[in-house]
Amino acid sequence: MDIDKYLTGKKRVIDAALGKIIPKETDFPQSLHRAIRYTLFPGGKRIRPILAMAAYEVVGGKGNGILPYACGLELIHTYSLIHDDLPALDNDNYRRGKPTTHRVFGEAMAILAGDALLTEAFHLMGREGLEGEADPRAVIEVIGEISRAVGLAGMIAGQVVDIESEGKKVELPILEFIHTHKTGSLILVSVRTGGRLGGARDVEMEALTRYGKAIGLAFQITDDILDVKGSRDSMGRPPGVDMARDKITYPALLGVEESKRRCDELIGQAIAALELFGNRGKHLREIANYIGKRNF
Ligand code: GRG
């Protein structure tokens, strides 16, 4: 199966939906909408919303009911990138192949654009819960789970431990905490959101959870390896910034070869978790392979 064609097709659908959600650049206050659109388009791989859509489909979810939630996940992801790049955090100059939001629009606007994306995501999902077809209980559960995954018990906790570990000698359990929280939790919840709203049975949710956990950690390990071995084209930013900042990464702790081996092992676990879906799991399977093989 041609995974590139699948990913491109989904990205097109997501981009069209995002284009309708975010006000036009000409709408007042133009500066805010310009900053948001600058960061959101043409954007990145859209892997989190694609995962939500693929998980929705694999459990038999029909139509486009998942799309607003998939877009919400991408808005949250984009907010995290804008804030992570700020001078107070990673102070990065490039993201998604161009100067970071604060470099172009200033720090205050970047903070506000990130805040707006995060809150708009929850507005969008809440509104869809009222107007859409999904079971309201499932929607409330999903919104609660996403809030946890990107907040106190998830992404923010991972980010805090990440910045506090810079320049320190850190052991594997702490590194795993950082990766599974900072990066893994949003990926996992994207998969679970698709499953829950698609009507997954308990056994299917368990399989999707095993899959999401494995690819979530594998995703960050490949990102760590790309920081050592990748190119500006493959990352959308110059490689080597984690190393220069003395950030704790898999290659720094275990070496590149062992990091690749662990990544392959996780991709294997993710694919094994899909067994009960049979051939219907082919898109999720190919996405796992794609994550494991990202340009290195
Ligand atoms: C809320 C400040 C704040 C931080 C939370 C997730 C996160 C922590 C920061 C984002 C920056 C970062 C490098 C996170 C690691 C996860 C990762 C590899 C993000 C890049 O995701 P891709 O490759 O990006 O999916 P695209 O551009 O394709 O969407």
Coordinates of C-alpha atoms and ligand atoms in Angstrom, one line a residue:
M1 CA 0.0 0.0 0.0
D2 CA 1.2 3.5 -0.8
I3 CA 1.4 5.2 2.6
D4 CA 2.6 8.5 1.1
K5 CA -0.6 8.7 -0.9
Y6 CA -2.7 7.9 2.2
L7 CA -0.9 10.5 4.3
T8 CA -1.1 13.2 1.6
G9 CA -4.8 12.6 1.1
K10 CA -5.5 12.8 4.8
K11 CA -3.4 15.9 5.2
R12 CA -5.4 17.6 2.4
V13 CA -8.7 16.9 4.2
I14 CA -7.3 18.1 7.6
D15 CA -5.8 21.3 6.0
A16 CA -9.1 22.2 4.3
A17 CA -10.9 21.8 7.7
L18 CA -8.3 23.8 9.6
G19 CA -8.6 26.5 6.9
K20 CA -12.3 26.9 7.7
I21 CA -11.8 26.8 11.5
I22 CA -9.2 29.6 11.8
P23 CA -10.4 33.1 10.9
K24 CA -9.1 34.7 7.7
E25 CA -6.0 36.9 7.9
T26 CA -8.2 39.9 7.0
D27 CA -10.5 39.3 10.0
F28 CA -9.9 41.6 13.0
P29 CA -7.5 41.4 14.9
Q30 CA -5.5 40.6 11.8
S31 CA -2.2 40.3 13.6
L32 CA -3.4 37.3 15.7
H33 CA -4.9 35.5 12.7
R34 CA -1.8 36.1 10.6
A35 CA 0.5 34.7 13.3
I36 CA -1.7 31.6 13.7
R37 CA -2.0 31.0 10.0
Y38 CA 1.7 31.5 9.6
T39 CA 2.4 28.7 12.0
L40 CA -0.4 26.4 11.0
F41 CA 0.1 26.5 7.2
P42 CA 1.6 24.8 5.3
G43 CA 2.3 23.1 8.6
G44 CA 3.9 19.8 9.3
K45 CA 3.1 16.1 8.8
R46 CA -0.3 16.3 10.6
I47 CA 0.6 12.9 12.1
R48 CA -1.6 13.3 15.2
P49 CA -4.9 14.1 13.4
I50 CA -4.1 11.4 10.8
L51 CA -3.6 8.9 13.7
A52 CA -7.0 9.9 15.1
M53 CA -8.7 9.4 11.7
A54 CA -7.0 6.1 11.1
A55 CA -7.9 4.7 14.5
Y56 CA -11.5 5.9 14.0
E57 CA -11.7 4.1 10.7
V58 CA -10.1 0.9 12.0
V59 CA -12.8 0.4 14.6
G60 CA -15.6 1.1 12.1
G61 CA -16.2 4.8 12.6
K62 CA -18.1 6.3 9.7
G63 CA -18.0 9.6 7.9
N64 CA -16.2 12.7 9.0
G65 CA -17.3 12.8 12.6
I66 CA -13.7 12.5 13.8
L67 CA -12.5 15.5 11.8
P68 CA -13.2 18.3 14.4
Y69 CA -11.4 16.3 17.1
A70 CA -8.5 15.5 14.7
C71 CA -8.2 19.3 14.0
G72 CA -8.4 20.1 17.7
L73 CA -5.4 17.7 18.3
E74 CA -3.4 19.5 15.6
L75 CA -4.3 22.9 17.1
I76 CA -3.0 21.7 20.5
H77 CA 0.2 20.3 18.9
T78 CA 0.8 23.6 17.0
Y79 CA 0.4 25.6 20.3
S80 CA 3.0 23.3 22.0
L81 CA 5.5 24.0 19.2
I82 CA 5.0 27.7 19.3
H83 CA 5.5 27.8 23.1
D84 CA 8.3 25.3 23.1
D85 CA 10.3 27.5 20.7
L86 CA 10.0 30.7 22.8
P87 CA 13.1 32.3 24.3
A88 CA 12.1 31.2 27.8
L89 CA 12.0 27.6 26.7
D90 CA 14.1 26.2 23.8
N91 CA 14.7 29.6 22.1
D92 CA 14.6 28.1 18.7
N93 CA 14.8 30.1 15.5
Y94 CA 13.4 27.6 12.9
R95 CA 10.4 25.4 12.9
R96 CA 8.6 23.7 10.1
G97 CA 11.2 25.0 7.6
K98 CA 10.9 28.7 8.5
P99 CA 11.6 31.2 11.2
T100 CA 9.7 30.5 14.4
T101 CA 6.5 32.4 15.3
H102 CA 8.1 34.6 17.9
R103 CA 11.0 35.5 15.5
V104 CA 8.5 36.8 13.0
F105 CA 5.6 38.2 15.1
G106 CA 7.4 38.9 18.5
E107 CA 7.2 37.1 21.8
A108 CA 3.9 38.5 23.0
M109 CA 2.1 37.6 19.9
A110 CA 3.6 34.0 19.9
I111 CA 2.4 33.5 23.5
L112 CA -1.0 34.7 22.6
A113 CA -1.3 32.8 19.4
G114 CA -0.4 29.6 21.3
D115 CA -2.9 30.4 24.0
A116 CA -5.6 31.0 21.4
L117 CA -4.8 27.7 19.6
L118 CA -5.0 25.7 22.8
T119 CA -8.3 27.2 24.0
E120 CA -9.8 27.1 20.5
A121 CA -9.1 23.4 20.3
F122 CA -11.3 22.8 23.3
H123 CA -14.0 25.2 22.1
L124 CA -14.1 23.3 18.8
M125 CA -14.4 19.9 20.4
G126 CA -17.0 21.0 22.9
R127 CA -19.1 22.6 20.2
E128 CA -18.9 19.5 18.1
G129 CA -20.0 17.5 21.1
L130 CA -23.2 19.6 21.2
E131 CA -23.8 19.7 17.5
G132 CA -22.3 16.5 16.1
E133 CA -23.5 12.9 16.1
A134 CA -21.1 11.4 18.7
D135 CA -22.3 10.0 21.9
P136 CA -22.1 13.0 24.4
R137 CA -20.6 10.8 27.1
A138 CA -17.8 9.7 24.7
V139 CA -17.1 13.3 23.8
I140 CA -16.9 14.3 27.5
E141 CA -14.5 11.4 28.1
V142 CA -12.4 12.3 25.1
I143 CA -12.1 16.0 26.1
G144 CA -11.2 15.0 29.7
E145 CA -8.6 12.6 28.4
I146 CA -7.0 15.1 26.0
S147 CA -6.9 17.7 28.8
R148 CA -5.0 15.3 31.0
A149 CA -2.7 14.2 28.2
V150 CA -1.6 17.7 27.4
G151 CA -1.6 19.2 30.9
L152 CA -0.5 18.5 34.4
A153 CA -0.2 14.8 34.0
G154 CA 1.1 14.7 30.5
M155 CA 2.9 17.0 28.1
I156 CA 3.6 19.8 30.5
A157 CA 5.0 17.4 33.1
G158 CA 7.3 16.0 30.5
Q159 CA 8.4 19.4 29.4
V160 CA 9.2 20.5 33.0
V161 CA 11.3 17.4 33.6
D162 CA 13.0 17.9 30.2
I163 CA 14.1 21.5 30.9
E164 CA 15.1 20.6 34.5
S165 CA 17.3 17.7 33.1
E166 CA 19.3 19.8 30.7
G167 CA 23.0 19.5 31.3
K168 CA 22.5 16.9 34.0
K169 CA 23.4 13.2 34.1
V170 CA 20.0 11.5 33.9
E171 CA 19.1 7.8 33.9
L172 CA 16.9 5.9 31.4
P173 CA 13.7 6.0 33.6
I174 CA 13.7 9.8 33.7
L175 CA 14.4 10.0 29.9
E176 CA 11.5 7.6 29.4
F177 CA 9.3 9.8 31.6
I178 CA 10.2 12.8 29.5
H179 CA 9.6 11.2 26.2
T180 CA 6.4 9.4 27.1
H181 CA 4.9 12.5 28.6
K182 CA 6.3 15.3 26.4
T183 CA 5.7 13.6 23.1
G184 CA 4.0 10.2 23.7
S185 CA 1.0 11.3 25.6
L186 CA -0.4 13.5 22.8
I187 CA 0.2 10.7 20.2
L188 CA -1.4 8.1 22.5
V189 CA -4.4 10.3 23.1
S190 CA -4.8 11.0 19.4
V191 CA -5.1 7.2 18.7
R192 CA -7.4 6.7 21.7
T193 CA -9.6 9.6 20.6
G194 CA -10.2 8.0 17.2
G195 CA -10.9 4.7 18.8
R196 CA -13.3 6.0 21.4
L197 CA -15.3 8.2 19.0
G198 CA -15.3 5.4 16.4
G199 CA -17.0 3.1 18.9
A200 CA -14.2 0.8 19.8
R201 CA -14.9 -2.2 21.9
D202 CA -12.8 -2.6 25.1
V203 CA -10.5 -5.1 23.5
E204 CA -10.0 -2.7 20.6
M205 CA -9.2 0.2 22.9
E206 CA -6.6 -1.9 24.7
A207 CA -5.0 -2.8 21.4
L208 CA -5.0 0.9 20.3
T209 CA -3.5 1.9 23.6
R210 CA -0.6 -0.6 23.3
Y211 CA -0.1 0.7 19.7
G212 CA -0.3 4.4 20.7
K213 CA 2.1 4.0 23.6
A214 CA 4.7 2.2 21.4
I215 CA 4.6 4.6 18.5
G216 CA 4.5 7.6 20.9
L217 CA 7.9 6.6 22.4
A218 CA 9.3 5.5 19.0
F219 CA 8.4 8.9 17.5
Q220 CA 10.5 10.7 20.0
I221 CA 13.4 8.3 19.7
T222 CA 13.4 8.9 15.9
D223 CA 13.3 12.6 16.6
D224 CA 16.4 12.2 18.9
I225 CA 18.2 10.2 16.2
L226 CA 17.3 12.8 13.6
D227 CA 18.9 15.5 15.8
V228 CA 22.1 13.5 15.4
K229 CA 21.8 12.1 11.9
G230 CA 19.1 14.1 10.2
S231 CA 19.1 17.1 7.9
R232 CA 17.4 20.4 7.9
D233 CA 15.0 19.1 5.3
S234 CA 14.0 16.1 7.3
M235 CA 13.4 18.1 10.5
G236 CA 12.2 21.5 9.3
R237 CA 14.9 22.9 11.6
P238 CA 18.7 22.5 11.8
P239 CA 19.9 19.3 13.4
G240 CA 22.2 19.3 16.5
V241 CA 20.2 21.7 18.6
D242 CA 19.4 19.1 21.3
M243 CA 23.1 18.1 21.5
A244 CA 24.2 21.8 21.6
R245 CA 21.8 22.4 24.5
D246 CA 23.0 19.3 26.3
K247 CA 19.5 17.8 26.3
I248 CA 19.0 14.3 27.5
T249 CA 18.3 12.1 24.4
Y250 CA 18.3 8.4 23.5
P251 CA 21.5 8.6 21.4
A252 CA 23.2 10.6 24.2
L253 CA 22.4 7.9 26.7
L254 CA 22.5 4.7 24.7
G255 CA 24.2 5.5 21.4
V256 CA 22.6 5.7 17.9
E257 CA 22.7 2.0 17.2
E258 CA 21.0 1.0 20.4
S259 CA 18.5 3.8 20.0
K260 CA 17.6 2.5 16.5
R261 CA 17.3 -1.1 17.9
R262 CA 14.9 0.1 20.6
C263 CA 12.9 2.1 18.1
D264 CA 12.5 -1.0 15.8
E265 CA 11.5 -3.0 18.8
L266 CA 8.7 -0.5 19.7
I267 CA 7.5 -0.4 16.1
G268 CA 7.4 -4.2 16.2
Q269 CA 5.3 -4.0 19.4
A270 CA 3.0 -1.5 17.8
I271 CA 2.4 -3.6 14.8
A272 CA 1.8 -6.7 16.9
A273 CA -0.9 -4.8 18.9
L274 CA -2.8 -4.4 15.6
E275 CA -3.2 -8.1 15.0
L276 CA -6.9 -8.3 16.0
F277 CA -7.8 -5.8 13.3
G278 CA -6.4 -8.0 10.5
N279 CA -6.2 -6.3 7.1
R280 CA -8.2 -3.3 8.4
G281 CA -5.1 -2.4 10.5
K282 CA -3.0 -1.7 7.4
H283 CA -3.1 2.1 7.6
L284 CA -2.1 2.1 11.2
R285 CA 0.6 -0.5 10.5
E286 CA 2.0 1.6 7.7
I287 CA 2.0 4.7 9.9
A288 CA 4.0 2.8 12.5
N289 CA 6.5 1.8 9.8
Y290 CA 6.7 5.3 8.5
I291 CA 7.4 6.6 12.1
G292 CA 10.2 4.0 12.5
K293 CA 11.8 4.9 9.2
R294 CA 11.7 8.7 9.2
N295 CA 14.7 9.7 7.1
F296 CA 17.7 8.2 8.9
Ligands
GRG1 C1 3.6 23.3 25.9 C2 5.8 24.5 25.9 C3 5.0 23.3 25.8 C4 5.7 22.2 25.6 C5 5.2 20.9 25.5 C6 5.4 18.9 22.9 C7 6.2 19.9 23.5 C8 6.3 20.0 25.0 C9 7.0 20.7 22.8 C10 7.0 20.7 21.4 C11 8.4 20.7 20.8 C12 9.0 19.3 20.7 C13 10.3 19.2 20.0 C14 8.3 18.2 21.1 C15 8.8 16.9 20.9 C16 7.8 16.3 20.0 C17 8.1 16.5 18.6 C18 9.1 15.7 18.0 C19 7.5 17.5 18.0 C20 7.5 17.7 16.5 O1 6.4 17.0 16.0 P1 6.3 16.7 14.5 O2 7.6 16.1 14.0 O3 6.1 18.1 13.9 O4 5.0 15.9 14.3 P2 5.3 18.6 12.6 O5 5.9 20.0 12.3 O6 5.4 17.6 11.5 O7 3.9 18.8 13.1

